[in-house]
Amino acid sequence: MGGRGGWWRGKSTPAKVETYTRWSFHTFPFVEVATFALPAFGYVPAPVNWILFLLVSAHAALAAVTASLTLDWTRGRRPLPVRLLWALGTATVVIAVVSLVVALHGPRGADNGAAAGTVFVGVLSFGIGTLALAVREARRMVFGVLGAAVGAGAVAVPAGVPAPGAAVAAGAVVLAAGFFTFTSAFSVWLLNAVYELDEARETRARLAVAEERLRFGRDLHDVMGRNLAVVALKSELAVQLARRGRPEAVEQMIEVQRIARETQREVREVVRGYREADLRTELAGAQGVLTAAGIDCEVSGPVTGLPAEIQSALGWVVREATTNVLRHGDAARCAVSLRVVEGRVTLTVENDGAPGTSTGSSTDTGTGTAEPGRGSGLAGLRERLREVDGVLRAGPAGDDLFRLTAEVPLPPDSVPERAPAPEPGGSPRPVPHPVSEVTS
């Protein structure tokens, strides 16, 4: 995707959260090295300072790889890297013990012991925090932090650290390891929660489509089932009468013909009622649905007074555009405006959740042609608008903005009335169309 920042803007919200989480863990190794390894050059003489630096750097790199692969495991993309986790745990213990030995038995200086002791606490804290990514239960995380603290004290006392110093080291491990463990647990919880919310939104859209299909199927069943049963009975009666040479067979077949025509009329009424959309109702439904999804929706312009066929066409534009915003964008704001200028009514739907070059957005210059490979949603809208001599334009309108505009000429004697915009919180209705879902 071209353009500055296009790589980031083109990601979905869950993908953005995952990228942010991963890069946060990728910065931890630099924090570990800068905080615990580099200061050793100012307090610990060579070559011990280089030994501590290389050990901490190796531990930080191993922790970064382990965190990346373990995050893949939390998303179900790979098996749990058990061997790598064991390697990180072993390296954490070994490097912590080496730093403790350096603090107690290494070169003496004003701050040698303090610097090496800081490495001891830091390596344990970062190691435990990274290992917490592979733990599901909070209780086990707490046990891991407490176990690391107890282990730090248990190692420090036999090594010659005074009891008060060992207690301070254990407390420092509890605080630092607890902080990094909480960070790891919260990051995984947030990442999983965002993905689950995104899946719930997709499920809601699919359920809305299924609900509309069921409603349409029930309407057709009510019409066709009853009338076809009557046609079958009348036809069977006509057959019996014809075999007996009775003239009433003709009357029965005339009745069958009447019922068939009546059925055709009723089916057309069902389909017409299913396909027509009231503009005011669709605006209220769009505002309610978008508000419920956490998107700030503003509706402005005259609603009533437009001819029924124009309201139906524009109502479908609102419905399809709302579906696009919900399913294909990452919008925080959506504005729907209706204007009547010089005998033309213009409906504009603009949202900030679709980058200008985003995949899935179609552009129409009003010619009625669609770009190759695009979805059928905008094509269906163009067909509806063409019936009322309208045109459709859709495409990027600047950074992070996507605009869909429908223009329809008004009959000369049609003057719309000014009416207030639908109140927010209206009862939302299912917006997807079961026959022509929006894929643009």
Short mmCIF file of C-alpha atoms in Angstrom, two decimals:
data_model
loop_
_atom_site.label_atom_id
_atom_site.label_comp_id
_atom_site.label_asym_id
_atom_site.label_seq_id
_atom_site.Cartn_x
_atom_site.Cartn_y
_atom_site.Cartn_z
CA MET A 1 0.00 0.00 0.00
CA GLY A 2 1.45 3.32 -1.05
CA GLY A 3 1.55 6.59 0.79
CA ARG A 4 3.14 7.66 4.03
CA GLY A 5 1.81 5.63 6.92
CA GLY A 6 -0.20 3.43 4.58
CA TRP A 7 1.26 0.28 6.08
CA TRP A 8 -0.15 1.18 9.49
CA ARG A 9 -3.46 2.67 8.33
CA GLY A 10 -4.17 -0.37 6.21
CA LYS A 11 -4.20 -2.67 9.24
CA SER A 12 -7.35 -3.63 11.08
CA THR A 13 -7.73 -2.67 14.73
CA PRO A 14 -6.75 -6.15 16.03
CA ALA A 15 -3.71 -6.19 13.73
CA LYS A 16 -2.67 -2.76 15.02
CA VAL A 17 -2.96 -3.91 18.63
CA GLU A 18 -0.95 -7.04 17.86
CA THR A 19 1.77 -5.05 16.09
CA TYR A 20 1.97 -2.61 18.99
CA THR A 21 2.18 -5.49 21.49
CA ARG A 22 4.92 -7.26 19.57
CA TRP A 23 7.05 -4.16 19.16
CA SER A 24 6.61 -3.36 22.84
CA PHE A 25 8.14 -6.72 23.70
CA HIS A 26 10.83 -6.15 21.09
CA THR A 27 11.88 -2.97 22.92
CA PHE A 28 12.30 -4.80 26.23
CA PRO A 29 15.71 -6.26 25.22
CA PHE A 30 17.06 -2.75 24.59
CA VAL A 31 15.67 -1.61 27.94
CA GLU A 32 17.30 -4.58 29.67
CA VAL A 33 20.69 -3.98 28.06
CA ALA A 34 20.61 -0.21 28.58
CA THR A 35 19.47 -0.47 32.19
CA PHE A 36 21.52 -3.37 33.51
CA ALA A 37 24.41 -4.11 31.12
CA LEU A 38 25.76 -0.75 29.97
CA PRO A 39 26.17 0.72 33.49
CA ALA A 40 28.60 -2.12 34.26
CA PHE A 41 31.21 -0.40 32.07
CA GLY A 42 31.26 2.51 34.48
CA TYR A 43 31.52 0.53 37.71
CA VAL A 44 33.05 -2.87 36.93
CA PRO A 45 36.59 -3.13 35.53
CA ALA A 46 37.46 -5.07 32.40
CA PRO A 47 37.16 -7.83 31.44
CA VAL A 48 34.32 -8.54 33.91
CA ASN A 49 32.22 -5.68 32.54
CA TRP A 50 32.36 -7.22 29.06
CA ILE A 51 31.35 -10.60 30.45
CA LEU A 52 28.30 -9.08 32.14
CA PHE A 53 27.43 -7.09 29.02
CA LEU A 54 27.58 -10.11 26.72
CA LEU A 55 25.61 -12.31 29.14
CA VAL A 56 22.83 -9.74 29.57
CA SER A 57 22.71 -9.07 25.81
CA ALA A 58 22.40 -12.79 25.07
CA HIS A 59 19.64 -13.09 27.68
CA ALA A 60 17.78 -10.11 26.18
CA ALA A 61 17.97 -11.55 22.64
CA LEU A 62 16.77 -14.95 23.84
CA ALA A 63 13.89 -13.32 25.71
CA ALA A 64 12.87 -11.37 22.58
CA VAL A 65 12.73 -14.52 20.42
CA THR A 66 10.85 -16.40 23.13
CA ALA A 67 8.31 -13.58 23.49
CA SER A 68 7.67 -13.45 19.75
CA LEU A 69 7.11 -17.20 19.39
CA THR A 70 5.02 -17.38 22.56
CA LEU A 71 2.76 -14.59 21.29
CA ASP A 72 2.23 -16.69 18.16
CA TRP A 73 1.18 -19.53 20.46
CA THR A 74 -1.33 -17.33 22.29
CA ARG A 75 -2.98 -16.61 18.91
CA GLY A 76 -3.00 -20.32 17.99
CA ARG A 77 -0.52 -19.99 15.12
CA ARG A 78 2.18 -22.36 16.37
CA PRO A 79 2.80 -24.87 19.18
CA LEU A 80 4.11 -23.67 22.50
CA PRO A 81 7.94 -23.29 22.24
CA VAL A 82 8.63 -25.50 25.26
CA ARG A 83 12.35 -25.99 24.60
CA LEU A 84 12.90 -22.29 24.11
CA LEU A 85 11.06 -21.53 27.35
CA TRP A 86 13.24 -24.03 29.22
CA ALA A 87 16.33 -22.49 27.61
CA LEU A 88 15.26 -19.01 28.71
CA GLY A 89 14.53 -20.20 32.24
CA THR A 90 17.90 -21.92 32.49
CA ALA A 91 19.75 -18.93 31.05
CA THR A 92 17.96 -16.62 33.49
CA VAL A 93 19.07 -18.66 36.49
CA VAL A 94 22.66 -19.12 35.24
CA ILE A 95 23.21 -15.45 34.37
CA ALA A 96 21.64 -14.31 37.65
CA VAL A 97 23.95 -16.60 39.63
CA VAL A 98 27.01 -15.46 37.65
CA SER A 99 26.16 -11.82 38.33
CA LEU A 100 25.75 -12.64 42.02
CA VAL A 101 29.16 -14.32 42.08
CA VAL A 102 30.67 -11.25 40.42
CA ALA A 103 29.02 -9.03 43.03
CA LEU A 104 30.46 -11.05 45.91
CA HIS A 105 33.78 -12.31 44.66
CA GLY A 106 34.66 -10.11 41.69
CA PRO A 107 36.86 -7.05 41.59
CA ARG A 108 36.25 -4.80 44.53
CA GLY A 109 35.23 -1.21 44.06
CA ALA A 110 32.88 1.43 45.34
CA ASP A 111 29.96 0.31 43.19
CA ASN A 112 31.06 -3.04 41.78
CA GLY A 113 28.79 -5.07 43.99
CA ALA A 114 25.80 -2.79 43.50
CA ALA A 115 26.14 -2.90 39.71
CA ALA A 116 26.42 -6.68 39.59
CA GLY A 117 23.55 -7.01 42.09
CA THR A 118 21.38 -4.85 39.84
CA VAL A 119 22.11 -7.22 36.97
CA PHE A 120 21.03 -10.10 39.23
CA VAL A 121 17.64 -8.51 39.94
CA GLY A 122 17.11 -7.25 36.39
CA VAL A 123 17.82 -10.55 34.65
CA LEU A 124 15.49 -12.42 37.00
CA SER A 125 12.71 -9.85 36.50
CA PHE A 126 12.84 -9.77 32.72
CA GLY A 127 13.13 -13.55 32.52
CA ILE A 128 10.13 -14.19 34.77
CA GLY A 129 8.08 -11.56 32.94
CA THR A 130 8.78 -13.17 29.57
CA LEU A 131 8.06 -16.68 30.86
CA ALA A 132 4.67 -15.39 32.10
CA LEU A 133 3.52 -15.15 28.46
CA ALA A 134 3.26 -18.95 28.42
CA VAL A 135 1.12 -19.09 31.58
CA ARG A 136 -2.67 -18.95 31.36
CA GLU A 137 -3.67 -18.76 35.03
CA ALA A 138 -3.07 -15.70 37.20
CA ARG A 139 -2.42 -17.92 40.23
CA ARG A 140 0.52 -19.60 38.52
CA MET A 141 1.92 -16.20 37.57
CA VAL A 142 1.82 -15.14 41.22
CA PHE A 143 3.51 -18.37 42.26
CA GLY A 144 6.19 -17.79 39.62
CA VAL A 145 6.98 -14.29 40.91
CA LEU A 146 7.03 -15.42 44.55
CA GLY A 147 9.12 -18.46 43.66
CA ALA A 148 11.67 -16.26 41.88
CA ALA A 149 11.86 -13.98 44.92
CA VAL A 150 12.28 -16.88 47.33
CA GLY A 151 14.87 -18.43 45.05
CA ALA A 152 16.79 -15.17 44.86
CA GLY A 153 16.93 -14.96 48.64
CA ALA A 154 17.79 -18.63 49.00
CA VAL A 155 20.74 -18.28 46.60
CA ALA A 156 21.94 -14.98 48.04
CA VAL A 157 22.23 -16.09 51.68
CA PRO A 158 24.46 -19.17 51.09
CA ALA A 159 26.58 -17.12 48.69
CA GLY A 160 27.51 -14.78 51.52
CA VAL A 161 24.99 -11.97 51.23
CA PRO A 162 23.83 -10.72 54.64
CA ALA A 163 20.23 -11.54 55.55
CA PRO A 164 19.02 -7.91 55.23
CA GLY A 165 20.64 -7.63 51.81
CA ALA A 166 19.06 -10.93 50.71
CA ALA A 167 15.65 -9.67 51.87
CA VAL A 168 16.11 -6.45 49.90
CA ALA A 169 17.06 -8.44 46.80
CA ALA A 170 14.00 -10.69 47.19
CA GLY A 171 11.75 -7.64 47.58
CA ALA A 172 13.25 -6.02 44.51
CA VAL A 173 12.62 -9.19 42.52
CA VAL A 174 8.99 -9.26 43.70
CA LEU A 175 8.40 -5.67 42.59
CA ALA A 176 10.26 -5.81 39.27
CA ALA A 177 9.21 -9.32 38.26
CA GLY A 178 5.65 -8.59 39.36
CA PHE A 179 5.55 -5.49 37.17
CA PHE A 180 6.83 -7.28 34.06
CA THR A 181 4.56 -10.27 34.71
CA PHE A 182 1.54 -8.00 34.97
CA THR A 183 2.60 -6.26 31.75
CA SER A 184 2.82 -9.58 29.92
CA ALA A 185 -0.51 -10.86 31.27
CA PHE A 186 -2.34 -7.62 30.48
CA SER A 187 -0.87 -7.46 26.97
CA VAL A 188 -2.06 -10.98 26.14
CA TRP A 189 -5.49 -10.33 27.66
CA LEU A 190 -5.91 -7.09 25.69
CA LEU A 191 -4.80 -8.72 22.44
CA ASN A 192 -7.21 -11.63 22.84
CA ALA A 193 -10.05 -9.29 23.85
CA VAL A 194 -9.61 -7.14 20.74
CA TYR A 195 -9.64 -10.16 18.45
CA GLU A 196 -12.74 -11.55 20.19
CA LEU A 197 -14.55 -8.22 19.80
CA ASP A 198 -13.68 -8.14 16.11
CA GLU A 199 -14.99 -11.69 15.67
CA ALA A 200 -18.17 -10.73 17.55
CA ARG A 201 -18.73 -7.84 15.15
CA GLU A 202 -18.36 -10.12 12.16
CA THR A 203 -20.71 -12.63 13.77
CA ARG A 204 -23.28 -9.90 14.37
CA ALA A 205 -23.16 -8.90 10.70
CA ARG A 206 -23.59 -12.52 9.58
CA LEU A 207 -26.49 -13.01 11.99
CA ALA A 208 -28.17 -9.90 10.62
CA VAL A 209 -27.88 -11.31 7.10
CA ALA A 210 -29.25 -14.66 8.26
CA GLU A 211 -32.14 -12.98 10.05
CA GLU A 212 -33.12 -11.07 6.91
CA ARG A 213 -32.94 -14.24 4.85
CA LEU A 214 -35.15 -16.06 7.31
CA ARG A 215 -37.69 -13.25 7.27
CA PHE A 216 -37.76 -13.23 3.48
CA GLY A 217 -38.07 -17.03 3.43
CA ARG A 218 -40.97 -16.93 5.90
CA ASP A 219 -42.81 -14.36 3.80
CA LEU A 220 -42.40 -16.43 0.65
CA HIS A 221 -43.43 -19.58 2.49
CA ASP A 222 -46.59 -17.94 3.77
CA VAL A 223 -47.56 -16.83 0.28
CA MET A 224 -46.44 -19.78 -1.82
CA GLY A 225 -47.25 -22.59 0.60
CA ARG A 226 -50.90 -21.71 1.03
CA ASN A 227 -51.58 -20.90 -2.61
CA LEU A 228 -49.70 -23.91 -3.99
CA ALA A 229 -51.70 -26.20 -1.71
CA VAL A 230 -54.94 -24.74 -3.12
CA VAL A 231 -53.62 -25.08 -6.69
CA ALA A 232 -52.79 -28.76 -6.06
CA LEU A 233 -56.27 -29.49 -4.69
CA LYS A 234 -58.03 -27.61 -7.49
CA SER A 235 -55.92 -29.33 -10.15
CA GLU A 236 -56.65 -32.77 -8.69
CA LEU A 237 -60.36 -31.97 -8.63
CA ALA A 238 -60.24 -30.76 -12.24
CA VAL A 239 -58.51 -34.00 -13.31
CA GLN A 240 -61.22 -36.11 -11.66
CA LEU A 241 -64.00 -34.04 -13.21
CA ALA A 242 -62.37 -34.16 -16.66
CA ARG A 243 -62.12 -37.97 -16.50
CA ARG A 244 -65.86 -38.12 -15.83
CA GLY A 245 -66.60 -35.69 -18.63
CA ARG A 246 -68.02 -33.09 -16.28
CA PRO A 247 -68.07 -29.45 -17.53
CA GLU A 248 -67.15 -28.20 -14.03
CA ALA A 249 -63.52 -29.14 -14.78
CA VAL A 250 -63.19 -25.99 -16.89
CA GLU A 251 -64.37 -23.83 -13.97
CA GLN A 252 -61.82 -25.46 -11.67
CA MET A 253 -58.98 -24.78 -14.08
CA ILE A 254 -60.14 -21.17 -14.42
CA GLU A 255 -59.93 -20.96 -10.63
CA VAL A 256 -56.41 -22.44 -10.73
CA GLN A 257 -55.40 -19.78 -13.24
CA ARG A 258 -56.84 -17.05 -11.02
CA ILE A 259 -54.97 -18.37 -7.98
CA ALA A 260 -51.70 -18.54 -9.96
CA ARG A 261 -52.06 -14.92 -11.02
CA GLU A 262 -52.94 -13.90 -7.47
CA THR A 263 -49.84 -15.72 -6.24
CA GLN A 264 -47.67 -13.84 -8.73
CA ARG A 265 -49.11 -10.56 -7.49
CA GLU A 266 -48.53 -11.46 -3.84
CA VAL A 267 -44.95 -12.56 -4.52
CA ARG A 268 -44.26 -9.26 -6.27
CA GLU A 269 -45.66 -7.43 -3.26
CA VAL A 270 -43.43 -9.43 -0.92
CA VAL A 271 -40.34 -8.72 -3.00
CA ARG A 272 -41.27 -5.05 -3.39
CA GLY A 273 -41.79 -4.64 0.31
CA TYR A 274 -38.52 -6.42 0.94
CA ARG A 275 -36.48 -4.33 -1.47
CA GLU A 276 -37.93 -0.88 -0.84
CA ALA A 277 -36.32 1.14 1.93
CA ASP A 278 -37.72 4.17 3.72
CA LEU A 279 -35.09 6.92 3.92
CA ARG A 280 -36.05 8.24 7.35
CA THR A 281 -36.17 4.73 8.81
CA GLU A 282 -32.82 3.83 7.27
CA LEU A 283 -31.19 7.01 8.61
CA ALA A 284 -32.49 6.31 12.10
CA GLY A 285 -31.38 2.68 11.87
CA ALA A 286 -27.92 3.65 10.58
CA GLN A 287 -27.45 6.16 13.38
CA GLY A 288 -28.53 3.62 15.98
CA VAL A 289 -26.32 0.83 14.61
CA LEU A 290 -23.22 3.01 14.25
CA THR A 291 -23.69 4.57 17.69
CA ALA A 292 -24.04 1.11 19.22
CA ALA A 293 -20.78 0.14 17.49
CA GLY A 294 -18.97 3.08 19.11
CA ILE A 295 -18.90 5.23 15.96
CA ASP A 296 -19.92 8.88 16.25
CA CYS A 297 -22.65 9.34 13.64
CA GLU A 298 -24.07 12.72 12.57
CA VAL A 299 -27.13 13.01 10.33
CA SER A 300 -28.22 16.30 8.79
CA GLY A 301 -30.49 17.59 6.05
CA PRO A 302 -34.15 17.30 4.96
CA VAL A 303 -35.63 13.85 5.27
CA THR A 304 -39.33 14.04 4.49
CA GLY A 305 -41.05 15.38 1.38
CA LEU A 306 -39.00 13.44 -1.14
CA PRO A 307 -40.75 11.20 -3.69
CA ALA A 308 -41.17 7.60 -2.60
CA GLU A 309 -38.94 6.16 -5.33
CA ILE A 310 -36.12 8.59 -4.46
CA GLN A 311 -36.45 7.83 -0.75
CA SER A 312 -36.26 4.12 -1.51
CA ALA A 313 -33.13 4.50 -3.67
CA LEU A 314 -31.37 6.76 -1.16
CA GLY A 315 -32.46 4.54 1.72
CA TRP A 316 -30.61 1.66 0.10
CA VAL A 317 -27.54 3.85 -0.30
CA VAL A 318 -27.63 4.56 3.44
CA ARG A 319 -28.06 0.87 4.24
CA GLU A 320 -25.22 -0.33 2.03
CA ALA A 321 -22.89 2.49 3.14
CA THR A 322 -23.59 1.70 6.80
CA THR A 323 -22.73 -1.93 6.18
CA ASN A 324 -19.43 -0.89 4.58
CA VAL A 325 -18.53 1.27 7.56
CA LEU A 326 -19.28 -1.55 10.00
CA ARG A 327 -17.67 -4.42 8.14
CA HIS A 328 -14.82 -2.95 6.11
CA GLY A 329 -13.65 0.15 7.96
CA ASP A 330 -12.13 1.16 11.25
CA ALA A 331 -14.07 4.38 11.62
CA ALA A 332 -14.45 6.59 14.65
CA ARG A 333 -16.73 9.11 12.93
CA CYS A 334 -19.35 8.93 10.21
CA ALA A 335 -21.28 11.87 8.77
CA VAL A 336 -24.45 11.49 6.67
CA SER A 337 -25.73 14.65 5.00
CA LEU A 338 -28.67 15.26 2.68
CA ARG A 339 -28.78 18.43 0.55
CA VAL A 340 -31.22 19.71 -2.04
CA VAL A 341 -29.62 22.16 -4.47
CA GLU A 342 -30.92 23.27 -7.87
CA GLY A 343 -33.41 20.49 -8.25
CA ARG A 344 -31.03 17.71 -7.23
CA VAL A 345 -30.87 15.83 -3.95
CA THR A 346 -27.38 14.78 -2.85
CA LEU A 347 -26.70 12.18 -0.17
CA THR A 348 -23.15 12.07 1.19
CA VAL A 349 -21.79 9.42 3.55
CA GLU A 350 -18.27 10.13 4.78
CA ASN A 351 -16.22 8.18 7.31
CA ASP A 352 -12.64 8.32 8.55
CA GLY A 353 -12.02 4.58 8.77
CA ALA A 354 -11.03 3.69 5.20
CA PRO A 355 -7.60 4.83 3.86
CA GLY A 356 -7.64 6.31 0.38
CA THR A 357 -5.99 3.30 -1.24
CA SER A 358 -7.62 0.73 0.97
CA THR A 359 -8.41 -2.58 -0.59
CA GLY A 360 -12.08 -3.07 -1.03
CA SER A 361 -13.07 0.52 -1.80
CA SER A 362 -14.49 1.17 -5.22
CA THR A 363 -14.45 4.32 -7.22
CA ASP A 364 -17.28 5.41 -9.46
CA THR A 365 -17.24 8.60 -11.41
CA GLY A 366 -20.89 8.43 -12.22
CA THR A 367 -20.54 6.58 -15.49
CA GLY A 368 -22.07 3.46 -14.11
CA THR A 369 -19.00 1.31 -14.62
CA ALA A 370 -17.27 -0.57 -11.86
CA GLU A 371 -13.61 -1.32 -11.55
CA PRO A 372 -12.69 -4.89 -12.44
CA GLY A 373 -12.53 -7.25 -9.54
CA ARG A 374 -14.65 -5.13 -7.22
CA GLY A 375 -17.63 -6.28 -5.22
CA SER A 376 -21.27 -6.13 -6.21
CA GLY A 377 -22.50 -3.78 -3.47
CA LEU A 378 -21.82 -0.52 -5.30
CA ALA A 379 -22.91 -2.06 -8.59
CA GLY A 380 -26.29 -2.83 -7.02
CA LEU A 381 -26.58 0.74 -5.78
CA ARG A 382 -25.81 2.10 -9.24
CA GLU A 383 -28.59 -0.02 -10.68
CA ARG A 384 -31.07 1.32 -8.14
CA LEU A 385 -29.99 4.91 -8.71
CA ARG A 386 -30.10 4.49 -12.47
CA GLU A 387 -33.83 3.79 -12.19
CA VAL A 388 -34.29 7.36 -10.87
CA ASP A 389 -31.61 8.89 -13.16
CA GLY A 390 -29.15 9.10 -10.28
CA VAL A 391 -25.38 8.65 -10.16
CA LEU A 392 -23.02 7.25 -7.54
CA ARG A 393 -19.49 8.33 -6.68
CA ALA A 394 -17.33 6.52 -4.14
CA GLY A 395 -13.68 6.84 -3.33
CA PRO A 396 -11.01 8.40 -1.09
CA ALA A 397 -11.48 12.02 -0.09
CA GLY A 398 -8.18 12.78 1.59
CA ASP A 399 -6.15 11.19 4.36
CA ASP A 400 -8.14 8.52 6.19
CA LEU A 401 -11.42 9.68 4.60
CA PHE A 402 -13.75 7.72 2.36
CA ARG A 403 -16.73 9.43 0.76
CA LEU A 404 -19.77 7.97 -0.97
CA THR A 405 -22.03 10.43 -2.81
CA ALA A 406 -25.37 9.75 -4.49
CA GLU A 407 -27.05 12.41 -6.64
CA VAL A 408 -30.63 12.13 -7.85
CA PRO A 409 -32.62 14.73 -9.82
CA LEU A 410 -35.94 15.80 -8.30
CA PRO A 411 -39.18 16.05 -10.24
CA PRO A 412 -40.08 19.68 -10.95
CA ASP A 413 -43.04 19.69 -8.54
CA SER A 414 -41.18 18.00 -5.68
CA VAL A 415 -40.13 20.30 -2.81
CA PRO A 416 -38.89 18.45 0.26
CA GLU A 417 -39.88 19.63 3.70
CA ARG A 418 -37.35 20.44 6.35
CA ALA A 419 -37.43 17.95 9.14
CA PRO A 420 -35.15 17.32 12.09
CA ALA A 421 -32.53 14.62 11.81
CA PRO A 422 -33.32 11.26 13.40
CA GLU A 423 -32.72 11.19 17.12
CA PRO A 424 -29.71 9.10 18.16
CA GLY A 425 -30.37 5.75 19.69
CA GLY A 426 -33.13 4.80 17.30
CA SER A 427 -33.97 1.16 17.08
CA PRO A 428 -31.39 -0.27 14.69
CA ARG A 429 -32.50 -2.67 12.02
CA PRO A 430 -30.39 -5.21 10.19
CA VAL A 431 -28.51 -3.43 7.47
CA PRO A 432 -26.97 -6.14 5.27
CA HIS A 433 -28.87 -7.35 2.21
CA PRO A 434 -29.23 -11.11 1.94
CA VAL A 435 -29.34 -11.11 -1.85
CA SER A 436 -26.60 -8.58 -2.61
CA GLU A 437 -24.21 -8.24 0.30
CA VAL A 438 -21.78 -5.35 0.25
CA THR A 439 -18.32 -6.49 -0.66
CA SER A 440 -16.98 -3.19 -1.87
#
